[in-house]
XYZ file of N, CA and C in Angstrom:
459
model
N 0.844 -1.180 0.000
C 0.000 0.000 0.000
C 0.889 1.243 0.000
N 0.623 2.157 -0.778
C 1.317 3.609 -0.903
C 0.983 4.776 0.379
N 1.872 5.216 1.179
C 1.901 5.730 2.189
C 1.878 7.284 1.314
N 1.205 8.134 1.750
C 1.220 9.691 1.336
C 0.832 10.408 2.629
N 1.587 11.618 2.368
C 1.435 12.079 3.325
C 1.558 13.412 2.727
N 1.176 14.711 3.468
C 0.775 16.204 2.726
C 1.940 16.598 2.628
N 2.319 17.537 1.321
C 3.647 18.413 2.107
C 3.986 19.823 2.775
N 4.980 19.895 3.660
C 5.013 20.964 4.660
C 4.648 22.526 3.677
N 3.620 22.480 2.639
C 3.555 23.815 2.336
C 1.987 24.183 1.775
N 2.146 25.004 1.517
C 0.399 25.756 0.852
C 0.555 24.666 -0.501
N -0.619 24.205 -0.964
C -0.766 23.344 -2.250
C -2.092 23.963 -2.715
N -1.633 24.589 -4.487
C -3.337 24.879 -4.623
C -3.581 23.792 -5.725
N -4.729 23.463 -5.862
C -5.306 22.112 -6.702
C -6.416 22.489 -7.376
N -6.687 22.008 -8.292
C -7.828 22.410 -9.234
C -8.535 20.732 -9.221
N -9.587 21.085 -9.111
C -10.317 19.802 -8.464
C -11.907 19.661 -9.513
N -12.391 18.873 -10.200
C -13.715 19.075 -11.027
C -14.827 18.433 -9.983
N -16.043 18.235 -9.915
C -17.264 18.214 -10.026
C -17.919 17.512 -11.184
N -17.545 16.193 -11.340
C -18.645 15.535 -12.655
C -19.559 14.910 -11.852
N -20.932 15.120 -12.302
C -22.238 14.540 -11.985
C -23.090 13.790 -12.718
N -23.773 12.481 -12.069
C -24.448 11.402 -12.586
C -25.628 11.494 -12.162
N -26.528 12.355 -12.436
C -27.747 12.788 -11.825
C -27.197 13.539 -10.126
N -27.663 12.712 -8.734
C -27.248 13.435 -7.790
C -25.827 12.664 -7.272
N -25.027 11.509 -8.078
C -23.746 11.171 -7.869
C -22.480 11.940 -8.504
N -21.683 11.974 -7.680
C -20.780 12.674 -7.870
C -19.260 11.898 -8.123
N -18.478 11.953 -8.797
C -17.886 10.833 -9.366
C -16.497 11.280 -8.690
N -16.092 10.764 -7.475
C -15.022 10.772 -6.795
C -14.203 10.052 -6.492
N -12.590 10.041 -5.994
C -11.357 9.225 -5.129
C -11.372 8.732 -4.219
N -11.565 7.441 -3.689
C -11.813 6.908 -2.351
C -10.266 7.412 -2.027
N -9.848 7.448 -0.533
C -8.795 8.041 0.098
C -9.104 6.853 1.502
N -7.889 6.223 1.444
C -7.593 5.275 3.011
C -6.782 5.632 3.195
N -6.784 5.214 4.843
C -5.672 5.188 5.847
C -4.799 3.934 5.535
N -3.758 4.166 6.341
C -2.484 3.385 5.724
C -2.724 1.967 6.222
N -3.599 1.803 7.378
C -3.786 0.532 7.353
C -4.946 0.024 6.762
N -5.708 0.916 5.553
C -5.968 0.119 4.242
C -7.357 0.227 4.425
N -8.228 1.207 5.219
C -9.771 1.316 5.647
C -10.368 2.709 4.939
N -11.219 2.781 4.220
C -11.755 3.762 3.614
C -11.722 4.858 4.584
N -11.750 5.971 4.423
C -11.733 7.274 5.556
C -12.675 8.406 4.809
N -12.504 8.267 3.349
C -13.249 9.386 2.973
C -13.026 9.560 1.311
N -13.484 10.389 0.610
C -13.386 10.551 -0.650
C -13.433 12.083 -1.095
N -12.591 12.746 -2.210
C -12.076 13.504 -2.579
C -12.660 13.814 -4.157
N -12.624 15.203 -4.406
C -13.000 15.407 -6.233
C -11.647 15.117 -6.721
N -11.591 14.650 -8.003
C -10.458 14.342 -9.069
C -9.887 15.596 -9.185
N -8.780 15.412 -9.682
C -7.940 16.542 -9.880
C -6.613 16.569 -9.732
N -5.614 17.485 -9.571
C -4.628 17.544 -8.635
C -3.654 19.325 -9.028
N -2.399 19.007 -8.359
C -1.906 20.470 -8.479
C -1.885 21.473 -9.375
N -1.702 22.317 -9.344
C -1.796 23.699 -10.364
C -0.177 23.885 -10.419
N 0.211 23.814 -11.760
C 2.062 24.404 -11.449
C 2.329 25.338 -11.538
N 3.588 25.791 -11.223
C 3.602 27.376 -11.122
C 3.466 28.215 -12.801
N 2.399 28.963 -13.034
C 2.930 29.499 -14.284
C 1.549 28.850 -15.087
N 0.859 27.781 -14.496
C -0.092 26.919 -15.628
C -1.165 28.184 -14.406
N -2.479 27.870 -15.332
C -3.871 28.339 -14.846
C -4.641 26.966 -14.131
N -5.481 27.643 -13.223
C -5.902 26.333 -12.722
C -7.245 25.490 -13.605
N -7.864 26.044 -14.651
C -8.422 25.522 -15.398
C -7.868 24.517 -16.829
N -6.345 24.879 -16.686
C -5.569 24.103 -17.569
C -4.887 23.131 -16.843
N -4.803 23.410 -15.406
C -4.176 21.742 -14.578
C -5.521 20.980 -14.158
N -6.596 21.620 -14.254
C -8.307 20.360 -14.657
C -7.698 19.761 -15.263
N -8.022 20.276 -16.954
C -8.103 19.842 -18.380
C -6.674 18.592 -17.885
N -5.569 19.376 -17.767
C -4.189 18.218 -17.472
C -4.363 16.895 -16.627
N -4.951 17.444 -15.862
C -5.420 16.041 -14.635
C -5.922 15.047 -14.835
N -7.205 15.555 -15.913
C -7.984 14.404 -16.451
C -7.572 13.888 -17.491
N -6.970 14.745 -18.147
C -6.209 13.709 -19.290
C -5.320 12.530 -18.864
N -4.297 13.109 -18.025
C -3.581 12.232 -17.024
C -3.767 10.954 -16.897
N -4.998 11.343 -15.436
C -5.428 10.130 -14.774
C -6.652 9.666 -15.686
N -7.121 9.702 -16.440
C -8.887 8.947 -16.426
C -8.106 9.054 -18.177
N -7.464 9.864 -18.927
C -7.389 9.652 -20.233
C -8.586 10.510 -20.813
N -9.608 11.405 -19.751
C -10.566 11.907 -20.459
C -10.355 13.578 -20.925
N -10.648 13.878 -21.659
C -11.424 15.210 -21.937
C -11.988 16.154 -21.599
N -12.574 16.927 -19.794
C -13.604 17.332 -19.448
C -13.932 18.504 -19.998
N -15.106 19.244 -20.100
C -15.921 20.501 -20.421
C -15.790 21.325 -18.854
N -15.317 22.372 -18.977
C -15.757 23.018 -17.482
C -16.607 24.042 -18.121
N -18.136 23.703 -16.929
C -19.188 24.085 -17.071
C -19.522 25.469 -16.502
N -18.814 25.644 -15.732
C -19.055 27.497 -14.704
C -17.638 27.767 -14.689
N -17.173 28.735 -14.190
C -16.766 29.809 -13.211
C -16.344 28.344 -11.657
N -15.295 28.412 -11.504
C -15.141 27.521 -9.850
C -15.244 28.320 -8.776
N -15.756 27.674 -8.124
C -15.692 27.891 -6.663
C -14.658 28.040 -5.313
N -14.335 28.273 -4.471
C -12.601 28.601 -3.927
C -13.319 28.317 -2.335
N -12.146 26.753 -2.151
C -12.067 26.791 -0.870
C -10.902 26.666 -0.191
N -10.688 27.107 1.005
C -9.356 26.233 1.715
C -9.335 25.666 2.549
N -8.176 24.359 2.683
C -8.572 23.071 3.717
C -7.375 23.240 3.993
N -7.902 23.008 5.149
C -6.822 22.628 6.400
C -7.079 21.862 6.887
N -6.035 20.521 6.921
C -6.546 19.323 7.779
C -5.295 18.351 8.163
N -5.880 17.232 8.366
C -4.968 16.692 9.233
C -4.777 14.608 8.555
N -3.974 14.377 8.187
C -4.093 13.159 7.263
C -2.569 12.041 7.936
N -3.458 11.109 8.808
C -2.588 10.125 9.322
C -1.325 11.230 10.237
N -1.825 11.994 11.217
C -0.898 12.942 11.826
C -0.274 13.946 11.173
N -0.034 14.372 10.379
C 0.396 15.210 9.193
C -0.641 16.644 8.737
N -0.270 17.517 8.891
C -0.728 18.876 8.726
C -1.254 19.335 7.350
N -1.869 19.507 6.703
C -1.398 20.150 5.420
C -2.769 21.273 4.801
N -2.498 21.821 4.087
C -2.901 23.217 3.405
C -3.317 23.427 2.248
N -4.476 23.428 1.863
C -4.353 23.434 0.143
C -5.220 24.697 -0.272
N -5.410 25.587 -1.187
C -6.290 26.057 -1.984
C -6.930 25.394 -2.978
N -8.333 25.550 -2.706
C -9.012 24.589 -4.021
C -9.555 25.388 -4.926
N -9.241 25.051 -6.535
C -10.173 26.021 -7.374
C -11.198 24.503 -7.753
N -12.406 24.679 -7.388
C -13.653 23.621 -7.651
C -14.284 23.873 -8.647
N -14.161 23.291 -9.904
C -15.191 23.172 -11.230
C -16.146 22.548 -11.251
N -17.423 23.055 -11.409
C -18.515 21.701 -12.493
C -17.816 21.749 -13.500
N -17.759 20.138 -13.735
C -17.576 19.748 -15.491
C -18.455 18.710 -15.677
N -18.243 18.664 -16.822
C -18.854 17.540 -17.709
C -17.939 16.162 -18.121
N -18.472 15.095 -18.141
C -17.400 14.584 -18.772
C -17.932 13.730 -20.166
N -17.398 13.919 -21.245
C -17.492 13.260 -22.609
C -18.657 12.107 -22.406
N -19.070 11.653 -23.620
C -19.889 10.502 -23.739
C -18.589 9.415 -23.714
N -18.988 8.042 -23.109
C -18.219 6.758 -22.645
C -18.250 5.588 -22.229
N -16.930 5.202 -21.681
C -17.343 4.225 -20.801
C -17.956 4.696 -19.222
N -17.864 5.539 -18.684
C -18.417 6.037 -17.878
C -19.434 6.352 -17.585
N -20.087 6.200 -18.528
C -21.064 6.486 -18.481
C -22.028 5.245 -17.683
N -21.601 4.206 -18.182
C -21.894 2.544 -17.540
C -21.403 2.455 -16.191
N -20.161 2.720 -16.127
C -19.243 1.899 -15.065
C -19.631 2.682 -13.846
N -19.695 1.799 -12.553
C -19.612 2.211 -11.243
C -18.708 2.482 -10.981
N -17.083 2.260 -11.059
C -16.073 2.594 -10.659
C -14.547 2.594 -11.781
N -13.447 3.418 -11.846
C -12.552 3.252 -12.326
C -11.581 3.676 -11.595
N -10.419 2.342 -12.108
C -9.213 2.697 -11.883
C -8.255 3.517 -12.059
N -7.391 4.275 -11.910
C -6.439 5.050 -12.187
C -5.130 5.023 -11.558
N -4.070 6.249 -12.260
C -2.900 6.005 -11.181
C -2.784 7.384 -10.867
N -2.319 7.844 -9.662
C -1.760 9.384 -9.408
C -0.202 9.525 -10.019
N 0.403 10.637 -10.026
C 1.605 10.797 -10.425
C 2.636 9.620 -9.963
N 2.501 9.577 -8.527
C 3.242 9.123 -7.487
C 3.402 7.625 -8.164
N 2.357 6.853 -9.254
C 2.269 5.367 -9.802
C 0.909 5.193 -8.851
N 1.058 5.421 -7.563
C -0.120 4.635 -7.009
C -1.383 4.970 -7.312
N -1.976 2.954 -7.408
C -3.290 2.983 -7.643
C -4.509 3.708 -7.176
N -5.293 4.124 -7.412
C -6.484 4.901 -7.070
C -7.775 3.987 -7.388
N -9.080 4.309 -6.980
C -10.199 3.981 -7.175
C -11.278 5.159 -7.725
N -11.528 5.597 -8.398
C -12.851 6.274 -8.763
C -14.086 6.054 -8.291
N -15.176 6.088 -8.199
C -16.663 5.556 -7.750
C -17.458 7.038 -7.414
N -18.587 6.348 -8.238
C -19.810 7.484 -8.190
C -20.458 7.002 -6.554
N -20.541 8.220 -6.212
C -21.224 8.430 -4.958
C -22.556 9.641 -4.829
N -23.169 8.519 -4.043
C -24.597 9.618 -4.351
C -24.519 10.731 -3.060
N -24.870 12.088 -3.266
C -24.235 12.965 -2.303
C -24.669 12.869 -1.055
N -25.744 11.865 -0.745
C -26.762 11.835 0.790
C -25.854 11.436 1.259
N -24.904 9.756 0.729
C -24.651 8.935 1.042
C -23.278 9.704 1.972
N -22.448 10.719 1.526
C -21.393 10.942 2.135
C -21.908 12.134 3.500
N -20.434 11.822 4.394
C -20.475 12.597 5.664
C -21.948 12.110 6.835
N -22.107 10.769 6.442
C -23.012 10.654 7.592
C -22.784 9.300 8.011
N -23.252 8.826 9.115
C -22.938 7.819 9.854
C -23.017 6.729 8.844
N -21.771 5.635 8.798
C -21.791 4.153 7.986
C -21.001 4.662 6.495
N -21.294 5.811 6.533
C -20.627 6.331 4.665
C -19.362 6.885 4.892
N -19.054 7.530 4.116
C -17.478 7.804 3.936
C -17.513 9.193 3.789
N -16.353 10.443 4.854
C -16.319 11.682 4.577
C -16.082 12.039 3.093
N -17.137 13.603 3.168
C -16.113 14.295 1.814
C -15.519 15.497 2.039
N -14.364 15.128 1.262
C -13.559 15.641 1.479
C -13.221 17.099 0.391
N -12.989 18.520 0.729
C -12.766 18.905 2.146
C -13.804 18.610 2.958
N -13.919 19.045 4.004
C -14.953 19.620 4.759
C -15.574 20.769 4.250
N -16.917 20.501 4.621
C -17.396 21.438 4.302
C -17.831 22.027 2.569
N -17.588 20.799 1.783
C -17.815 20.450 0.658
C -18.910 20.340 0.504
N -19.847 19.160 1.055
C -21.424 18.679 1.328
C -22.084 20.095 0.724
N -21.918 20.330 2.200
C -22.809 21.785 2.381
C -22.723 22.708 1.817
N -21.464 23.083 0.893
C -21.261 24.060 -0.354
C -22.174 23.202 -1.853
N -22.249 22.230 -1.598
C -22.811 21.937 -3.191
C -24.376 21.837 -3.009
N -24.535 21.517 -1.676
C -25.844 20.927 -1.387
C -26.434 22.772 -1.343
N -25.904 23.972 -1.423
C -26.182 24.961 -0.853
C -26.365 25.745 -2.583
N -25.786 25.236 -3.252
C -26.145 25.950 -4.682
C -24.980 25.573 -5.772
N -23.905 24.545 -5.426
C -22.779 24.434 -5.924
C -22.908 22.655 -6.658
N -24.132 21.970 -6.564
C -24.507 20.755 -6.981
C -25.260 20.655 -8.408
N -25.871 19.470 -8.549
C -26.779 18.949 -9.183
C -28.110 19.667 -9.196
């Protein structure tokens, strides 16, 4: 299993929003001894010098091989949290997108890899289902309640 851990600095990430009616097509995220903890939007860093709507577009090409449409204007949050003892900091720029006609369109879940090689999981999650007792956090905090508030389906 791939151990990650945040690094000691500000990280901003450009993160999408694809939706399957009220599922939201996200990263399961475990703890190192291998137990679901929570799930995350796709995406990842912004480099210095790129826009954060061109490290989307990069991300998904990346990891999933797809294409996305960004549908609005993103949304801006920042997390601060805490991952297997470890501190860390990010700025989020949050897109709705779209994603292409596919295999995705079928599939409950896909595989991928992050930069790092390690494996990932994809899976549509329906938005009730997260942040409540028996389901799995989303991640950031305080995510739920931004989409469920005018930022969703």
């Amino acid at each position: 299993m791939h151990v990650w851990r945040p690094p000691p600095e500000i990280r901003v990430k450009a993160l999408g929003l694809p939706w399957r009616g009220r599922r939201l097509l996200v990263a399961e995220v475990y703890t190192d001894a291998g137990r679901l903890k929570g799930v995350r939007p796709l995406g990842g860093s912004v480099a210095f010098g790129e826009r954060a709507e061109q490290a989307l577009l990069r991300e998904f090409e990346e990891e999933l091989g797809l294409t996305v449409r960004i549908l609005d204007p993103p949304f801006i949050m920042e997390n601060l949290y805490v991952h297997e003892g470890s501190p860390g900091h990010e700025v989020l720029f949050l897109f709705p997108v779209a994603l292409p006609p596919g295999p995705l369109d079928t599939l409950e879940s896909v595989v991928f890899h992050e930069d790092s090689g390690a494996p990932c999981v994809a899976r549509w999650y329906d938005l009730e289902d997260l942040d409540r007792d028996g389901g799995p956090e989303l991640f950031p905090v305080g995510l739920k309640a931004r989409l469920l508030a005018g930022g969703g389906p």
